[in-house]
CSV table of C-alpha atoms in Angstrom, one decimal:
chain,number,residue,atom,x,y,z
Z,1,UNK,CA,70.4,-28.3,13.1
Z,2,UNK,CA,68.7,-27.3,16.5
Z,3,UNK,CA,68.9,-23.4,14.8
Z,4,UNK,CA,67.0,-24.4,11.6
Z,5,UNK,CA,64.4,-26.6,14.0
Z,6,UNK,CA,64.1,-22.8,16.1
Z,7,UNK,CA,63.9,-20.7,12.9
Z,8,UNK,CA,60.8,-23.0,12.0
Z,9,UNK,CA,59.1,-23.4,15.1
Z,10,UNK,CA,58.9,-19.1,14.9
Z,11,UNK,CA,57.9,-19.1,11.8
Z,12,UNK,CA,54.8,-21.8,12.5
Z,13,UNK,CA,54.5,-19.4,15.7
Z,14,UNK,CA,53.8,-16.7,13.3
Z,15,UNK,CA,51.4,-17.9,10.9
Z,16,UNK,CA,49.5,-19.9,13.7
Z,17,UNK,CA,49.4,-16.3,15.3
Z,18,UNK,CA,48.5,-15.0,11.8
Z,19,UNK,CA,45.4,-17.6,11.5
Z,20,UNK,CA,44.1,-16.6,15.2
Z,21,UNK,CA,44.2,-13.0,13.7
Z,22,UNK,CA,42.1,-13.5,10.8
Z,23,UNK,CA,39.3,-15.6,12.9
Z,24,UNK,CA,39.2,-13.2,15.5
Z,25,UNK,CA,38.1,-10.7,12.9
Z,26,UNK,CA,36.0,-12.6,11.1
Z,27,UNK,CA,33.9,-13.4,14.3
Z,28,UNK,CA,33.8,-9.7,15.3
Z,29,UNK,CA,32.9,-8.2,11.8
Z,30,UNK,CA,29.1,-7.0,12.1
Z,31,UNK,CA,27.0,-6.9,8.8
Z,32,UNK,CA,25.7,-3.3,8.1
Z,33,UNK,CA,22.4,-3.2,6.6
Z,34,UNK,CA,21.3,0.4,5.3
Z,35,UNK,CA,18.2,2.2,6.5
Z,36,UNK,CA,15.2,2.2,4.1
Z,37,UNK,CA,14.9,5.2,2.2
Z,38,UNK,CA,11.2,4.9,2.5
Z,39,UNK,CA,9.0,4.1,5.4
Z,40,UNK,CA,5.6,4.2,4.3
Z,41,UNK,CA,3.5,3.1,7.9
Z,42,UNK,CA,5.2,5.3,10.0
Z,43,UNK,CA,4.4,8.8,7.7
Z,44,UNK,CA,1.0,10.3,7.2
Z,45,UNK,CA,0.4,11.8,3.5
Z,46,UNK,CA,-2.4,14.1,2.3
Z,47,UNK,CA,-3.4,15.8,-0.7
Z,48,UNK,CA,-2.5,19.3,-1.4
Z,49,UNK,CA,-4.6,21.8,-3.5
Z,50,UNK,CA,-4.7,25.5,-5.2
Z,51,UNK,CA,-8.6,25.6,-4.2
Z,52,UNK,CA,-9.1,29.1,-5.4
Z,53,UNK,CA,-6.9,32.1,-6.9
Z,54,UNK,CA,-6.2,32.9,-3.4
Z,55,UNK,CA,-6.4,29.3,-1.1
Z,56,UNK,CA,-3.9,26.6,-1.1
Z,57,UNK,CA,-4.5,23.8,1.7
Z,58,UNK,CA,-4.0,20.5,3.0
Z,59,UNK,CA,-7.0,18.7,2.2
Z,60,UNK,CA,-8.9,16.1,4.8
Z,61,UNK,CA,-11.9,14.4,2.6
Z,62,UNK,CA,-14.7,13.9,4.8
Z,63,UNK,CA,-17.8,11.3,4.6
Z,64,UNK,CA,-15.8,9.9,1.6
Z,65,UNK,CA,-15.4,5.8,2.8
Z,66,UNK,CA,-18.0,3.3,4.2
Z,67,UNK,CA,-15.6,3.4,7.7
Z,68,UNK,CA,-15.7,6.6,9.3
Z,69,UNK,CA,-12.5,8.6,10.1
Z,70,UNK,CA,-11.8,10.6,12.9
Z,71,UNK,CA,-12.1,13.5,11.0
Z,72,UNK,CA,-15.7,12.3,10.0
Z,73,UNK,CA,-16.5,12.1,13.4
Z,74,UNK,CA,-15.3,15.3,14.8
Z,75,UNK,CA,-17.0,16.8,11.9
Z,76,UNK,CA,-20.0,15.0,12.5
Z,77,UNK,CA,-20.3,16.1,16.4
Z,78,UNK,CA,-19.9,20.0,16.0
Z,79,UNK,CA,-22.1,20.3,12.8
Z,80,UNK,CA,-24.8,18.3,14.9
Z,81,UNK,CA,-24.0,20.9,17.6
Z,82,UNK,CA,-23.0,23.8,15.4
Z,83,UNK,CA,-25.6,23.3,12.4
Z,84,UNK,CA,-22.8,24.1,9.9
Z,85,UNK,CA,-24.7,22.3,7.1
Z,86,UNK,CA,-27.6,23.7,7.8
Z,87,UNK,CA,-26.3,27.1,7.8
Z,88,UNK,CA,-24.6,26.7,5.1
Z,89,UNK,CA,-26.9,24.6,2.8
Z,90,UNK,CA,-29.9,27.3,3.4
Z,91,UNK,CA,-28.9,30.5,4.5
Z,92,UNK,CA,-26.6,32.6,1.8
Z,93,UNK,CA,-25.2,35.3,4.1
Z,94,UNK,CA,-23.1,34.2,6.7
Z,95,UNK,CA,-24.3,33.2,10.4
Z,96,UNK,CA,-23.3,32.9,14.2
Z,97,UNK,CA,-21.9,29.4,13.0
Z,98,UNK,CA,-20.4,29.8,9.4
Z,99,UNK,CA,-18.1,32.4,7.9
Z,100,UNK,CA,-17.2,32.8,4.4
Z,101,UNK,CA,-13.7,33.1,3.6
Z,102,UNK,CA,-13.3,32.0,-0.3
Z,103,UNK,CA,-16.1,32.1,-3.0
Z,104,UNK,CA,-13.5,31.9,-5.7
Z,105,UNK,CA,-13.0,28.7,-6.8
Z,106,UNK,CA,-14.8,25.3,-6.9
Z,107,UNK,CA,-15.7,25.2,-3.8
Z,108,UNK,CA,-17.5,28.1,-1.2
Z,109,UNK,CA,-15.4,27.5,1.5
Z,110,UNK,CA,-16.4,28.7,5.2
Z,111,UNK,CA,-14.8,28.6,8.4
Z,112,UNK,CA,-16.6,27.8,12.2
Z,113,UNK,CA,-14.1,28.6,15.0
Z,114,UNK,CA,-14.8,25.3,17.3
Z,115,UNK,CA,-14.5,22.9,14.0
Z,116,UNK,CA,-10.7,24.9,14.0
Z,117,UNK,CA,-10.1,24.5,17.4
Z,118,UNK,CA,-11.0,20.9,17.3
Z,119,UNK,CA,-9.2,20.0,13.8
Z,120,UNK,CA,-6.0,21.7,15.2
Z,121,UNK,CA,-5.9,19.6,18.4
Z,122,UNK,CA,-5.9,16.6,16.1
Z,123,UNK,CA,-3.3,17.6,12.9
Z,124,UNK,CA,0.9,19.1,13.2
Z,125,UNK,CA,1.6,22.6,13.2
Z,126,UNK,CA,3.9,22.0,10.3
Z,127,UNK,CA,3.9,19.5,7.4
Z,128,UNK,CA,6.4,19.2,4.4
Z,129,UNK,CA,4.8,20.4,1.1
Z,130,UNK,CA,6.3,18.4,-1.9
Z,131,UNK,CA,5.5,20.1,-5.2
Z,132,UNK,CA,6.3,19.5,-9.0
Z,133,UNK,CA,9.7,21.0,-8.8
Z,134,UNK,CA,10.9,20.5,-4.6
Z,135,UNK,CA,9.8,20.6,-1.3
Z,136,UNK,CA,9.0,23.3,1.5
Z,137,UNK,CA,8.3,22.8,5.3
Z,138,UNK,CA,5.1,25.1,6.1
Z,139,UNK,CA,2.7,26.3,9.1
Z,140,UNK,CA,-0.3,25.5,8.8
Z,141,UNK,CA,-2.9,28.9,9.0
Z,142,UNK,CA,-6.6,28.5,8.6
Z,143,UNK,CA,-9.1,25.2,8.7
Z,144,UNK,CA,-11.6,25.7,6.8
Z,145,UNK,CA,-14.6,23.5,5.3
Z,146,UNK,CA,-15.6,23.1,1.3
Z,147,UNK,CA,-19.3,21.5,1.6
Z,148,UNK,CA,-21.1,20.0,-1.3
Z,149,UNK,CA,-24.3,18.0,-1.7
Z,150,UNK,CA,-22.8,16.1,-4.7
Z,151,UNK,CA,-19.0,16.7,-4.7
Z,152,UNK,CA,-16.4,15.5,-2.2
Z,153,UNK,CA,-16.9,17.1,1.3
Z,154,UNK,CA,-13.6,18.2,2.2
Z,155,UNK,CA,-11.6,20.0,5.4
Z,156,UNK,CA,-8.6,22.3,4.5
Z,157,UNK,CA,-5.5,22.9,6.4
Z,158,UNK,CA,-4.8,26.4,4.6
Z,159,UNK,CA,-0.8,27.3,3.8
Z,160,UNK,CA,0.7,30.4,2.8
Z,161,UNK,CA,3.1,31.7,0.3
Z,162,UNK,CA,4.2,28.2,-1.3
Z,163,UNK,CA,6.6,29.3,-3.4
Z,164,UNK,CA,5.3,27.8,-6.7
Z,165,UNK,CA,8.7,29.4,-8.5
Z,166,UNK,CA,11.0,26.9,-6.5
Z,167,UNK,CA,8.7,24.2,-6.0
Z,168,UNK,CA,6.3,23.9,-8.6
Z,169,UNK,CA,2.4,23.2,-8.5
Z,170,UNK,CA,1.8,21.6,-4.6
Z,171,UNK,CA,0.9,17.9,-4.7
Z,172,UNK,CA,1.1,16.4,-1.9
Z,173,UNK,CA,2.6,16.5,2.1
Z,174,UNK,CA,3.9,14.1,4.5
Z,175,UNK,CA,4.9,14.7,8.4
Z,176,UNK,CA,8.2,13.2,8.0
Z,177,UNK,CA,10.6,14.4,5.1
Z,178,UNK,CA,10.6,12.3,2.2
Z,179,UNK,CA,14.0,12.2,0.4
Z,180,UNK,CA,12.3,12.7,-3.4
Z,181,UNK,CA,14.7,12.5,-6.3
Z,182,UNK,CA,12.7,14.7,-9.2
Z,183,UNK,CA,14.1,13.6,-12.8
Z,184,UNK,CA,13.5,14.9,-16.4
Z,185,UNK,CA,11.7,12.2,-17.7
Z,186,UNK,CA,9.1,9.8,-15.8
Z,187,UNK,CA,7.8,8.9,-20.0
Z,188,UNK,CA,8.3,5.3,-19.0
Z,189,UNK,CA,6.6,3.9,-16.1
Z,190,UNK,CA,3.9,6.8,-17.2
Z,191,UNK,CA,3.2,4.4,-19.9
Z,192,UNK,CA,2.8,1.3,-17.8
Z,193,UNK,CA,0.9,3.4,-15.3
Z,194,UNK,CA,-1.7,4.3,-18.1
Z,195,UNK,CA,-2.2,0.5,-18.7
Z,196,UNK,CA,-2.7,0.0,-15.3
Z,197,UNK,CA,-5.4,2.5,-15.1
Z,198,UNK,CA,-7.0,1.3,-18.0
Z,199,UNK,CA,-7.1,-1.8,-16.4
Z,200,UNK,CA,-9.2,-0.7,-13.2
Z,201,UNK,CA,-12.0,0.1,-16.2
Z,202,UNK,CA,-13.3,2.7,-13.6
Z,203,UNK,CA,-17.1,3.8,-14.2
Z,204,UNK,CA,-15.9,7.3,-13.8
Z,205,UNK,CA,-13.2,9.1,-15.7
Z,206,UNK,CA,-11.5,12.2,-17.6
Z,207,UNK,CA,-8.8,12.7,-19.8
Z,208,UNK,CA,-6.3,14.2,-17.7
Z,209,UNK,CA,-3.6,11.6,-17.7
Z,210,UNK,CA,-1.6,10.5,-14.7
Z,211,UNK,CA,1.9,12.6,-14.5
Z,212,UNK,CA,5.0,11.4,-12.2
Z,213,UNK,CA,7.0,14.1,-10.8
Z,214,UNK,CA,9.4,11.8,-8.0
Z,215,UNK,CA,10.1,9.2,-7.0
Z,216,UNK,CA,12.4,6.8,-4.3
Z,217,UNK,CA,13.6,3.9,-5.8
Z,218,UNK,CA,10.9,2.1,-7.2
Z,219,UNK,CA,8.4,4.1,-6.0
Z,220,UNK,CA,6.5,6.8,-7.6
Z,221,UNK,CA,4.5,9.8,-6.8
Z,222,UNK,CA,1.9,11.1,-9.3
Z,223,UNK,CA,-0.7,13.4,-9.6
Z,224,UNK,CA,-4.0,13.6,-12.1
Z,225,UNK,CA,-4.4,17.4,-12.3
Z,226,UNK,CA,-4.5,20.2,-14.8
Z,227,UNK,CA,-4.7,22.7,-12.4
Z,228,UNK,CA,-7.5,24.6,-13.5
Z,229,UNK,CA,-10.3,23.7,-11.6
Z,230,UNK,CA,-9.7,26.0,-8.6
Z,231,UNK,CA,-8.9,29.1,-10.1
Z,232,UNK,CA,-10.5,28.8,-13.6
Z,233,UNK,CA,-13.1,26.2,-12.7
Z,234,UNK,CA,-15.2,26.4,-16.5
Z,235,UNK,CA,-11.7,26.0,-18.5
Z,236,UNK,CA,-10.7,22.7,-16.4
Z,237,UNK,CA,-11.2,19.2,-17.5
Z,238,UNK,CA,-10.3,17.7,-14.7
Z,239,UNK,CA,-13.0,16.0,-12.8
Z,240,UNK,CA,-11.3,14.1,-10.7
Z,241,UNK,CA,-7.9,15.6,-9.1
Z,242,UNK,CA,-5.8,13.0,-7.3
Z,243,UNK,CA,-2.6,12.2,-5.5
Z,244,UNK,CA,-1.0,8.3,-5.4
Z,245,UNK,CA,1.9,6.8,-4.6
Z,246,UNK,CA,3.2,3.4,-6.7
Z,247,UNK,CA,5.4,1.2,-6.6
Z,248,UNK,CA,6.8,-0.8,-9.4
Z,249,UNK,CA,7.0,-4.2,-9.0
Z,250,UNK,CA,10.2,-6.7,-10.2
Z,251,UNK,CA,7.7,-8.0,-12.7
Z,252,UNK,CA,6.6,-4.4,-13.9
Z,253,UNK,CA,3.2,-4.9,-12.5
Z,254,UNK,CA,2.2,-1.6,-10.3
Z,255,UNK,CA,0.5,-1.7,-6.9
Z,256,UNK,CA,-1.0,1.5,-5.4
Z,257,UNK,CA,0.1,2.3,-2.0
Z,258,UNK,CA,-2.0,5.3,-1.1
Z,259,UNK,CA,-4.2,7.4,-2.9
Z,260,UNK,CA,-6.7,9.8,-2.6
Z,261,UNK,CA,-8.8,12.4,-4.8
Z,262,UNK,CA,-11.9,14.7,-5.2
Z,263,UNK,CA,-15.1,13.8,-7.1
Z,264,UNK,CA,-16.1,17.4,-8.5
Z,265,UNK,CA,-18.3,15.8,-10.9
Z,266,UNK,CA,-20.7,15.1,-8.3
Z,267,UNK,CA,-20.9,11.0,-8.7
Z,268,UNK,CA,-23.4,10.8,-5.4
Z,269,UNK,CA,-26.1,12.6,-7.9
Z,270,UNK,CA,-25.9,10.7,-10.8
């Protein structure tokens, strides 16, 4: 009898010990939650353009919001003390002030070496370029200036040898890598994005459709572009070239969470 009563006191021993086991893991076990994939305030984006045959850049629009940036006010300062406009907007040959580098495409575009020195102190040395097709990491070269009385002033950061074969058409870049997942077929939320544009009934449009070549998630990266307007300028129909990113709400409804484009129809002179 007093065996049987020792076998069982072990064996409550055991699974008591068992129990304590269980809890003490239970109170030590940490939740993991993953990372986001996609942090949108602590990236900067910009457009990226073919402006000419020979110029692909970063773009900065300048003088284009009600609130003036900091590039709108560097700008601002050395044209006052530069007179880059006025250089530019009444004198044809280049100046002390102004020098042209591309007379290709849409825009003239000029360079003026203190507007560089200034610009550089203020962007990265490199930015990821996404394109239609993949990414690259590039230097950026030359700043130079695209002015216009009617179009969209703008300031480009200038890149070299973007390798179009790999990546596609450049769209857009970012300072921090963006993991982008390109697929086949965007047909889809194209679709809803076309009612949401239609939506906006914007005073102002074309018929170059929005495309979506990425995307993380739920969120989507589109461009409005044919491509033409820098380097063949009278066979584009694109008036207005633009970059956006979307997300796709639960209930299918789309929300823009940065955009930004060129006005090279010249709304300001309407």
């Amino acid at each position: 009898m007093r065996k049987t009563l020792y076998f069982f006191a072990i064996i409550l021993l055991f699974y008591s010990c068992q129990k304590e086991i269980k809890k003490t893991i239970t109170v030590e076990k940490k939740e993991i939650k993953p990372e986001p994939k996609f942090n949108f305030a602590e990236n900067v984006f910009m457009s990226v353009y073919d402006l000419s045959e020979k110029t692909t850049a970063i773009i900065i629009n300048i003088n284009d919001t009600e609130k003036q940036t900091k590039f709108d006010k560097i700008f601002e300062n050395i044209d006052l003390k530069n007179s880059i406009s006025n250089d530019f907007y009444h004198n044809t040959k280049e100046s002390k002030n102004i020098n042209f580098v591309d007379t290709l495409g849409e825009y003239k575009l000029i360079k003026n070496i203190n507007l560089t020195n200034e610009i550089k102190k203020n962007v990265d040395a490199k930015y990821y370029i996404y394109g239609t097709k993949g990414y690259s990491e590039m230097k950026i070269n030359e700043v130079i200036l695209g002015l216009d009385e009617c179009k969209t002033n703008i300031i480009g950061l200038t890149i070299k040898n973007f390798d179009t074969l790999k990546n596609g058409k450049p769209i857009l870049c970012s300072r921090k890598l963006l993991k982008l997942e390109y697929k086949n077929n965007y047909s889809k939320i194209e679709t809803l994005i076309e009612k949401y544009n239609k939506s906006k009934n914007y005073d102002y449009t074309d018929n170059v459709r929005t495309k979506v070549f990425a995307n993380i998630d739920s969120i989507y990266f589109t461009y409005d572009d044919d491509f033409a307007w820098g380097k063949h300028p009278n066979k584009s129909k694109c008036l207005y070239p633009t970059r956006a990113i979307l997300l796709l709400k639960k209930n299918s409804e789309i929300e823009t969470l940065w955009t930004e484009g060129l006005d090279l129809f010249g709304i300001a002179c309407d």
